[in-house]
mmCIF file of C-alpha atoms in Angstrom:
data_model
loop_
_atom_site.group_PDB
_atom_site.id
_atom_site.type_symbol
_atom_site.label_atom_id
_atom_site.label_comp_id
_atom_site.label_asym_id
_atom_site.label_seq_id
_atom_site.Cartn_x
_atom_site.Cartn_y
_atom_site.Cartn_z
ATOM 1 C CA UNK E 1 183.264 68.238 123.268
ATOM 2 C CA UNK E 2 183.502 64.258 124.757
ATOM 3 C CA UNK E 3 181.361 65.769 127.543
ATOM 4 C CA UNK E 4 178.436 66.809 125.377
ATOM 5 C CA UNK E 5 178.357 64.026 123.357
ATOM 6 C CA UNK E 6 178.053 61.683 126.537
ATOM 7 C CA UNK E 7 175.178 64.162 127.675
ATOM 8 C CA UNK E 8 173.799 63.895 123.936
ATOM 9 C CA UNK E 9 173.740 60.113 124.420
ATOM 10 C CA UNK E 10 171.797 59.958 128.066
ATOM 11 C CA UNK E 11 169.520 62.381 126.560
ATOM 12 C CA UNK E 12 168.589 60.500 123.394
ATOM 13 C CA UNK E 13 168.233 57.597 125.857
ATOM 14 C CA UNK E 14 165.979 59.522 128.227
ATOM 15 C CA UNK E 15 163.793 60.325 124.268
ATOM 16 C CA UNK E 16 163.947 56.979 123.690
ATOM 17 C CA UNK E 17 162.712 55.727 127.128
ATOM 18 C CA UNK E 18 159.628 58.357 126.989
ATOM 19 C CA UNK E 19 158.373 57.031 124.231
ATOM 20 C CA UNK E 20 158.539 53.639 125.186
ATOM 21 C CA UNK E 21 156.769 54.567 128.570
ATOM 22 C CA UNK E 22 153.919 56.315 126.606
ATOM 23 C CA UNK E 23 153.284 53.116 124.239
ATOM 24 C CA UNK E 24 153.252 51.446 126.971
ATOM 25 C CA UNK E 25 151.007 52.869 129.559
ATOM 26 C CA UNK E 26 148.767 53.501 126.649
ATOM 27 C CA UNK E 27 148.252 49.547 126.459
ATOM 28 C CA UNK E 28 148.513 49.000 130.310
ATOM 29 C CA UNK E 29 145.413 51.494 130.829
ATOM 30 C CA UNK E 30 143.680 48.817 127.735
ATOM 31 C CA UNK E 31 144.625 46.084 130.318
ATOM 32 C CA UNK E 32 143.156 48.055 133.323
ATOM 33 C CA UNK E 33 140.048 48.937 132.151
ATOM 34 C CA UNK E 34 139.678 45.116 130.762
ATOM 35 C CA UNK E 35 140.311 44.097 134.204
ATOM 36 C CA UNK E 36 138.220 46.601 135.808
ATOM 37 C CA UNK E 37 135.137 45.366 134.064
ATOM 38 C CA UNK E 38 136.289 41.907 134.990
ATOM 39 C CA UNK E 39 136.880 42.067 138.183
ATOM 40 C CA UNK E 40 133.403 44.020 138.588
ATOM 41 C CA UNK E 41 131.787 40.754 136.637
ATOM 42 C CA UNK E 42 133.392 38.552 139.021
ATOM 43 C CA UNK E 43 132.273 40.153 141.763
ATOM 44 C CA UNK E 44 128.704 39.562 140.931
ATOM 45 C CA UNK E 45 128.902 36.028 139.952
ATOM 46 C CA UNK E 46 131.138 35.247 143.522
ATOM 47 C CA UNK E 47 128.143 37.152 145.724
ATOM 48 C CA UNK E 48 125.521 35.319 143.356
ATOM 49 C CA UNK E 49 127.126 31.552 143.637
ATOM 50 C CA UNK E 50 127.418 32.966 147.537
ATOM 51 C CA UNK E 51 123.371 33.427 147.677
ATOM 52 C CA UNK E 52 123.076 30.123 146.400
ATOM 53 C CA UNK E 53 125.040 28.294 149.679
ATOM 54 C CA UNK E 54 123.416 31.009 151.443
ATOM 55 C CA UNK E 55 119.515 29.827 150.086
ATOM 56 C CA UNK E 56 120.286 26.177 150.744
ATOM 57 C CA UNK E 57 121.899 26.415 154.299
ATOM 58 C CA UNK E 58 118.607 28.791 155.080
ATOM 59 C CA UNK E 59 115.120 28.036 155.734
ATOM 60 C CA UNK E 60 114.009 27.676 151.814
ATOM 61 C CA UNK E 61 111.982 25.969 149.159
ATOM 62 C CA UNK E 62 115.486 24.881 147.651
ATOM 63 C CA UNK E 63 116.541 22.938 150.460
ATOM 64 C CA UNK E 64 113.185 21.375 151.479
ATOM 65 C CA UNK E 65 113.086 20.209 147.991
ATOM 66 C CA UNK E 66 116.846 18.638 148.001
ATOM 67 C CA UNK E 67 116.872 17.611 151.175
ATOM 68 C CA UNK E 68 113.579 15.658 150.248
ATOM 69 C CA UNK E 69 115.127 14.293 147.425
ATOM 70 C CA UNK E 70 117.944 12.686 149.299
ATOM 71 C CA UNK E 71 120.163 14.799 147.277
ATOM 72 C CA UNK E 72 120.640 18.136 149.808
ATOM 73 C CA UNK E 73 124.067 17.437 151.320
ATOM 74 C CA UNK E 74 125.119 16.715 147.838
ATOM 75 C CA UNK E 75 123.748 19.973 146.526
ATOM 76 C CA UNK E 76 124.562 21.942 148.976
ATOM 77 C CA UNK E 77 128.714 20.433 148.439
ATOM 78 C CA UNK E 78 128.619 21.619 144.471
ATOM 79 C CA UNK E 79 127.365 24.786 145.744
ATOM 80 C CA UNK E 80 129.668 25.735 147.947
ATOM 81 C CA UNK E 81 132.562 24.396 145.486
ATOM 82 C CA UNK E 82 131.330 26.780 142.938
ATOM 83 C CA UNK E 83 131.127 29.556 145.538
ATOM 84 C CA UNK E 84 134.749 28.812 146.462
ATOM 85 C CA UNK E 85 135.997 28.771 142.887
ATOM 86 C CA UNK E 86 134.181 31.955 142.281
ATOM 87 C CA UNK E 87 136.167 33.614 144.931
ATOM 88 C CA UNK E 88 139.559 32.296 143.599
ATOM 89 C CA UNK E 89 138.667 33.551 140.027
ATOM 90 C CA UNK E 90 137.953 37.338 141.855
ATOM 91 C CA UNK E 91 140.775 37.446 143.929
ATOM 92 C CA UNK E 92 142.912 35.971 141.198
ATOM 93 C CA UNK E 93 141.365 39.173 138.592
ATOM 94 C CA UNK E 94 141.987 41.443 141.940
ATOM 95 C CA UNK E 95 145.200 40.565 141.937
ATOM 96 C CA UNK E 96 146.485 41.107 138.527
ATOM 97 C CA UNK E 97 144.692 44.199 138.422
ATOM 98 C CA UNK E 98 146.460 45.633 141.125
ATOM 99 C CA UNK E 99 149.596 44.250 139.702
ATOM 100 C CA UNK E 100 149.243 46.499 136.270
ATOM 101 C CA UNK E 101 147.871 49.330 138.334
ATOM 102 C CA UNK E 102 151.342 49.040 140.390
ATOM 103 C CA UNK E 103 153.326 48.912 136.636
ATOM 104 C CA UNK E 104 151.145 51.936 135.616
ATOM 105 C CA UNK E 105 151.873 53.953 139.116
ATOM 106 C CA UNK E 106 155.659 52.999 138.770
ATOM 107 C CA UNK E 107 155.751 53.880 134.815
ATOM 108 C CA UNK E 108 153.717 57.344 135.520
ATOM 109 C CA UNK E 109 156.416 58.366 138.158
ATOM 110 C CA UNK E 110 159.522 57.317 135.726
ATOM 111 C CA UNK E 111 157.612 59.695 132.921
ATOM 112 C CA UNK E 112 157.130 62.861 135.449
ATOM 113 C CA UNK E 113 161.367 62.422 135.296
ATOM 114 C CA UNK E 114 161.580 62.232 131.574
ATOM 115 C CA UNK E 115 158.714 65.188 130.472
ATOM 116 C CA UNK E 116 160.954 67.833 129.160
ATOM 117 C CA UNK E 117 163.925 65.498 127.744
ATOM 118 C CA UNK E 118 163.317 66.272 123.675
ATOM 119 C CA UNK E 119 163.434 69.844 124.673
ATOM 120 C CA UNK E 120 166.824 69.319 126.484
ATOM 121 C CA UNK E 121 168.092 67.060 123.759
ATOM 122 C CA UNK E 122 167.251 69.255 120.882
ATOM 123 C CA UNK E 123 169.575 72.238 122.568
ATOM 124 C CA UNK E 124 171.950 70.198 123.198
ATOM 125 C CA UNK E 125 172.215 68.922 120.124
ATOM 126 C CA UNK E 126 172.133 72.435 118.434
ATOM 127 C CA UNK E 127 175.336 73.461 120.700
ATOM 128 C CA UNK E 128 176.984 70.006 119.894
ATOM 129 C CA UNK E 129 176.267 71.207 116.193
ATOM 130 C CA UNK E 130 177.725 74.771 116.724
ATOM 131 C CA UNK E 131 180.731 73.434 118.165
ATOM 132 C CA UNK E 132 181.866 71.354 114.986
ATOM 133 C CA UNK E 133 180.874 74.125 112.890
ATOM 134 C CA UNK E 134 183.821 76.087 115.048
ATOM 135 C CA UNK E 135 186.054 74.246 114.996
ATOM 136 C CA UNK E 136 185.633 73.771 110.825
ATOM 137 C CA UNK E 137 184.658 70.316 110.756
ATOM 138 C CA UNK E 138 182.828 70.022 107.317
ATOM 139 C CA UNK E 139 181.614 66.240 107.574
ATOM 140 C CA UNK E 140 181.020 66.432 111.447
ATOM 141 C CA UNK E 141 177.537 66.869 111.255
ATOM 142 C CA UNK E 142 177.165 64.166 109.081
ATOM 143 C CA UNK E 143 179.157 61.719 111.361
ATOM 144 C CA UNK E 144 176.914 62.599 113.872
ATOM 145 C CA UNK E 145 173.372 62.366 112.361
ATOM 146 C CA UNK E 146 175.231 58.714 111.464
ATOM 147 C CA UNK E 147 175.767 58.030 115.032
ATOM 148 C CA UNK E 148 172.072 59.199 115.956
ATOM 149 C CA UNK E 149 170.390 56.696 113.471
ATOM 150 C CA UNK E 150 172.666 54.121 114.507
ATOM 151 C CA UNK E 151 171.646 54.716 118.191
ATOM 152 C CA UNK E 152 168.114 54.357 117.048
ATOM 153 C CA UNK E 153 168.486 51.392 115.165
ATOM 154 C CA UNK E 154 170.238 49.641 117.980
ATOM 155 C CA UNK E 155 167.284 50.904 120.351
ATOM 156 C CA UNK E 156 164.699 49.275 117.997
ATOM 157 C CA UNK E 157 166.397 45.979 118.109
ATOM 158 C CA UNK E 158 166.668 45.983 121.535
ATOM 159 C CA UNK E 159 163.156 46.124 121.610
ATOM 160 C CA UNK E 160 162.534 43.804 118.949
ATOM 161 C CA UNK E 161 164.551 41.149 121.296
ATOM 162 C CA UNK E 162 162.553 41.893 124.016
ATOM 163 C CA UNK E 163 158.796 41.551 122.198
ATOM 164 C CA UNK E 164 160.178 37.923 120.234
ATOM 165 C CA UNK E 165 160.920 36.556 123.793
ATOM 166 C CA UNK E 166 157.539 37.588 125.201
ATOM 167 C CA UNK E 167 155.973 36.256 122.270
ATOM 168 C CA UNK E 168 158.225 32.857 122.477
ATOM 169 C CA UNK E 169 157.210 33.144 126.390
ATOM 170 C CA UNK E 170 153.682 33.040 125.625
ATOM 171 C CA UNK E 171 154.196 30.318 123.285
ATOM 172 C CA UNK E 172 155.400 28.083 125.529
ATOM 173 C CA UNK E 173 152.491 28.689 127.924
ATOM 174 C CA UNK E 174 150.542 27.704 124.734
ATOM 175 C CA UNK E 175 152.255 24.618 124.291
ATOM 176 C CA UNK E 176 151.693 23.978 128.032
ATOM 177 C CA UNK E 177 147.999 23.717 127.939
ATOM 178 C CA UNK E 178 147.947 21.624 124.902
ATOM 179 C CA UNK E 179 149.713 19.482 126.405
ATOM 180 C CA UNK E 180 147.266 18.896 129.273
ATOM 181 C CA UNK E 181 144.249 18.904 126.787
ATOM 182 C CA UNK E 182 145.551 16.614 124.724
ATOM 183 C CA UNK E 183 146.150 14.404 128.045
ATOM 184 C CA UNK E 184 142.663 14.953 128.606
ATOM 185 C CA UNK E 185 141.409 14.395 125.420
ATOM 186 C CA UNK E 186 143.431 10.721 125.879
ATOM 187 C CA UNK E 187 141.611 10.391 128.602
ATOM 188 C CA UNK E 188 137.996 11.302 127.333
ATOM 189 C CA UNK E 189 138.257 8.647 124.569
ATOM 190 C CA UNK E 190 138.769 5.997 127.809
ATOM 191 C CA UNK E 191 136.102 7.530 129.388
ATOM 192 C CA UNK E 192 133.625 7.448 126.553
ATOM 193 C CA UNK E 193 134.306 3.639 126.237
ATOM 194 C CA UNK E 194 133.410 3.300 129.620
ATOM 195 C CA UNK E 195 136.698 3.907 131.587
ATOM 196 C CA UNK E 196 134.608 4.906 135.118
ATOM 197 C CA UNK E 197 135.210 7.272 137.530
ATOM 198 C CA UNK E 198 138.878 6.860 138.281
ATOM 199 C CA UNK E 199 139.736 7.791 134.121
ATOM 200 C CA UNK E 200 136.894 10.156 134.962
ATOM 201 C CA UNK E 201 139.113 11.991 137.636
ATOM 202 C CA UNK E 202 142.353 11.462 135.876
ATOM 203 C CA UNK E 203 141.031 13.409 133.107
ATOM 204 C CA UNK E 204 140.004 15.644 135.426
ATOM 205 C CA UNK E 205 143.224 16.423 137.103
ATOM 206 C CA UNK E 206 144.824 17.979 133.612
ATOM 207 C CA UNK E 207 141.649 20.289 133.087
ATOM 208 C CA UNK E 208 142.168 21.886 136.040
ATOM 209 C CA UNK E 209 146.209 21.548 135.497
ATOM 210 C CA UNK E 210 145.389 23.274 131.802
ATOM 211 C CA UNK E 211 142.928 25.721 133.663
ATOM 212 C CA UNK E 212 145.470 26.488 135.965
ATOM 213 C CA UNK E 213 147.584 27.116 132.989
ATOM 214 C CA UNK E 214 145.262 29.485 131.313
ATOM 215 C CA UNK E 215 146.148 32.122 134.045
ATOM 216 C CA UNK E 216 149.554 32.153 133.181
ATOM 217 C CA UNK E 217 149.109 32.282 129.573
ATOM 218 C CA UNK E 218 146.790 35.660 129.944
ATOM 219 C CA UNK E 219 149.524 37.363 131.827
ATOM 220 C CA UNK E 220 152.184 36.276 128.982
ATOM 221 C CA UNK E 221 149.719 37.803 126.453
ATOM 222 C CA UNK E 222 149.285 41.069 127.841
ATOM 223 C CA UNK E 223 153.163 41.588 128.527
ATOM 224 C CA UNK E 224 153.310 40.238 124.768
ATOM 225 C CA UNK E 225 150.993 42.904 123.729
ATOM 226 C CA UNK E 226 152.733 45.204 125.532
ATOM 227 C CA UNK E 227 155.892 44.559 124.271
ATOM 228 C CA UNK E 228 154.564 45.158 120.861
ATOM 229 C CA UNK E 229 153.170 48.323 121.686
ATOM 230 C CA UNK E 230 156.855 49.356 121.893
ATOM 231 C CA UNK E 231 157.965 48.510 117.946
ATOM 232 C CA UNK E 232 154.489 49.904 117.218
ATOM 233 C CA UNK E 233 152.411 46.733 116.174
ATOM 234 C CA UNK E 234 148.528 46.562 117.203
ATOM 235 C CA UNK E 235 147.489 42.866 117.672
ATOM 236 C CA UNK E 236 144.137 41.323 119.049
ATOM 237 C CA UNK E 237 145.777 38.327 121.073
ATOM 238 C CA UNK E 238 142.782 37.117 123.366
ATOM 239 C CA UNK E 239 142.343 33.877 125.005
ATOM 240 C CA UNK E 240 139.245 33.012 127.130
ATOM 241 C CA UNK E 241 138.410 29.594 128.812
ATOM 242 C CA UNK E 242 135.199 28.763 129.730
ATOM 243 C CA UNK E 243 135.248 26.454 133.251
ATOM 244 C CA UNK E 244 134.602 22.909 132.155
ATOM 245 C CA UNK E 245 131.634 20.828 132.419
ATOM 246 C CA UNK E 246 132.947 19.294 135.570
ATOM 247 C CA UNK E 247 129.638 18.306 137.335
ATOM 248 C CA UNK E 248 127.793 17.420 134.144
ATOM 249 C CA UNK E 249 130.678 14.390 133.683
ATOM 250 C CA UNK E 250 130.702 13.452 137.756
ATOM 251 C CA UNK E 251 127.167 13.946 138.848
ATOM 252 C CA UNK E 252 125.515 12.720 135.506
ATOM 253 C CA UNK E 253 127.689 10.354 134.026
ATOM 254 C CA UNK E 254 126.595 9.177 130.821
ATOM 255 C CA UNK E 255 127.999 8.823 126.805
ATOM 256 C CA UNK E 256 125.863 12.101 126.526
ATOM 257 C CA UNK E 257 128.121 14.458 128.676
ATOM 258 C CA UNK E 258 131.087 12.217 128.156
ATOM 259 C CA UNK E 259 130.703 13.446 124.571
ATOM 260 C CA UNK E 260 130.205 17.290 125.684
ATOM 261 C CA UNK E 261 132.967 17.091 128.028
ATOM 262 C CA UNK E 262 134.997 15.813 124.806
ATOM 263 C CA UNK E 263 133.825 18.540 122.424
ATOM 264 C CA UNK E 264 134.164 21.334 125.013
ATOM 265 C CA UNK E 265 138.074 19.870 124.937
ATOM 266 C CA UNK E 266 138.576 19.686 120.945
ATOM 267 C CA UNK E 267 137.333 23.112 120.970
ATOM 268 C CA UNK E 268 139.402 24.488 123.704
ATOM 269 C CA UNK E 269 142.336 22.534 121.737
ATOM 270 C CA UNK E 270 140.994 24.056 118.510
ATOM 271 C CA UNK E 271 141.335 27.727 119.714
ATOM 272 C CA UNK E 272 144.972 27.297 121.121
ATOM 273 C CA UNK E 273 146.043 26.500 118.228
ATOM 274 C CA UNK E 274 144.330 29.666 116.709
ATOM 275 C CA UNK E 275 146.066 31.677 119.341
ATOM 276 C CA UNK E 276 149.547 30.242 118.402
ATOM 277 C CA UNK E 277 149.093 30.538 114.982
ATOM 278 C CA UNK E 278 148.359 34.093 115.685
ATOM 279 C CA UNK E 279 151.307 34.474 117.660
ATOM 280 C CA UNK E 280 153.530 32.872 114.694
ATOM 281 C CA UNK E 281 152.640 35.242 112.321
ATOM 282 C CA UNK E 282 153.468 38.132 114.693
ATOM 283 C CA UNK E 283 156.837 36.508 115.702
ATOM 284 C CA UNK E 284 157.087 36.286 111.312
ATOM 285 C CA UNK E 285 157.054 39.832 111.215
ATOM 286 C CA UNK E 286 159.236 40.461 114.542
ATOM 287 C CA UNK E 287 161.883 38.447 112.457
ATOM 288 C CA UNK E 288 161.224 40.001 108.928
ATOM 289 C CA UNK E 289 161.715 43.370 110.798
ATOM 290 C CA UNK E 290 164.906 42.340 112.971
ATOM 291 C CA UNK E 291 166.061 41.571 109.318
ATOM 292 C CA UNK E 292 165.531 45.042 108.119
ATOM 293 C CA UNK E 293 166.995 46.653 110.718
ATOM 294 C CA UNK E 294 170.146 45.286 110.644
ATOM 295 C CA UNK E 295 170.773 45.552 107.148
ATOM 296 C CA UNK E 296 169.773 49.256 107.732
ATOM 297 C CA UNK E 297 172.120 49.295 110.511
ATOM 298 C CA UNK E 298 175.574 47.985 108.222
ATOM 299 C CA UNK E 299 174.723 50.358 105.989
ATOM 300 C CA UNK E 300 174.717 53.261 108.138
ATOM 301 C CA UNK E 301 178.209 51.420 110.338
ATOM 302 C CA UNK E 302 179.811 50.943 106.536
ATOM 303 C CA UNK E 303 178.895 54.870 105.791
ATOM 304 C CA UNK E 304 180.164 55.932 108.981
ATOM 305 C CA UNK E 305 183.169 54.283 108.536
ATOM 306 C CA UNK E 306 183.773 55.917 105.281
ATOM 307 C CA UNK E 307 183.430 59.367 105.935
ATOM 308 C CA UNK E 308 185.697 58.733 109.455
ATOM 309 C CA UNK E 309 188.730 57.046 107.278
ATOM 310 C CA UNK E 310 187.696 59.781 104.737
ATOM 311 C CA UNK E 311 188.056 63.068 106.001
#
């Protein structure tokens, strides 16, 4: 009898693992096909910023006209930096892709294990039901269905766990980049009063350090959202950054872009804080329903325990 309830047990693990593998392939194919169409966009805009270097290195109207102006070599550097950043965003989008594609592959091939496991548990669980009726154990069954929920309950908090730190984990990547904006912002006030080109670069330096950032904090967000595909909760958690008006501030420096540099930061600020707040609220109900569970869970140990002294 020990022996079939430790099969019972892998079993209702191998249940439990299934479903968790089909909520959450269900939300990596979401992230693929996001990506898909991303890295398809990105691909366009790196072979377009390409034909621009391409146009000005060439015989062209374009160049005659910069190079005229005194202003080619100049040109011709801000294209080829936007080329090269084009490229890093695509390989960067190429790259994750192929990362949840790997997940998905890896996920598919645990599933093709685990496809007729309810069947198998269900049988077992109707011998493991016929051998307490045998041997005239009245309560049995009910001792059993106890020890089910319990292993259920214990599952589900396992999971909660594991979506809170995701969601704490993408928090913390919040914080991250506010911290660099609001550097920046410090630094945009300076540079509004006149601070020149070395505040100008300083400021600078955490854009592209909260940029950076804002690669990390997409990943968090989609293991987040995974996560929560596991305790069955459906968020939108999105967070795009536009690139910053980098040449606007350099190239044309003036209280005019120093202010839309500034604004373009107060709203970046303005939607991380959206995102966390959004993130809070989930993490609310992560807790309120950690809460619930283990009261459920006491109740079900204390009922246990009662019928075991009992009979």
């Amino acid at each position: 009898m020990e022996q079939i309830r430790e099969a019972l047990f892998a079993l209702k693990m191998d249940v439990l693992r299934k479903r968790q593998l089909l909520a959450q392939l269900e939300s990596l194919r979401e992230q693929e096909q996001a990506l898909q169409q991303r890295v398809s966009l990105l691909a366009e805009q790196m072979a377009a910023e390409q034909q621009d270097v391409e146009r000005l290195e060439g015989r062209s109207l374009a160049r005659l006209f910069h190079y005229m102006s005194g202003k080619y070599e100049q040109r011709l550097d801000q294209e080829k930096q936007e080329a090269y950043e084009a490229a890093v965003r695509y390989e960067t989008a190429c790259q994750e892709l192929e990362k949840v594609q790997a997940v998905i592959a890896a996920d598919e091939r645990e599933l093709a294990g685990l496809e007729d496991c309810e069947q198998r548990y269900e049988a077992l669980l109707e011998q493991r039901v016929q051998q307490i009726k045998a041997t005239d154990q009245i309560h049995g069954v009910e001792l059993l269905w106890l020890e089910e929920a319990l292993q259920e309950l214990e599952n589900q908090q396992r999971e909660l766990a594991e979506a809170a730190q995701a969601g704490r984990d993408a928090q913390q990547a919040a914080d991250a980049i506010l911290q660099e904006l609001d550097d920046a912002a410090s630094m945009g006030v300076w540079d509004l009063l006149g601070g020149g080109l070395l505040v100008t670069m300083a400021k600078h330096d955490h854009l592209d350090a909260a940029q950076n950032l804002v690669e990390q904090l997409q990943i968090k967000l989609r293991n987040f959202k995974t996560e929560l595909a596991d305790v069955s909760i459906d968020v939108n958690l999105q967070m795009q950054v536009d690139g910053f008006l980098y040449f606007a501030d350099y190239f044309f420096d003036g209280i005019f872009a120093d202010l839309a540099v500034q604004n373009h930061i107060e709203e970046q600020q303005r939607q991380i804080h959206q995102l966390k707040q959004q993130i809070d609220v989930v993490l609310g109900t992560l807790e309120t329903m950690g809460v619930d569970l283990e009261q459920r869970k006491q109740q079900l140990q204390q009922e246990r325990n009662r019928l075991a002294l009992q009979y």
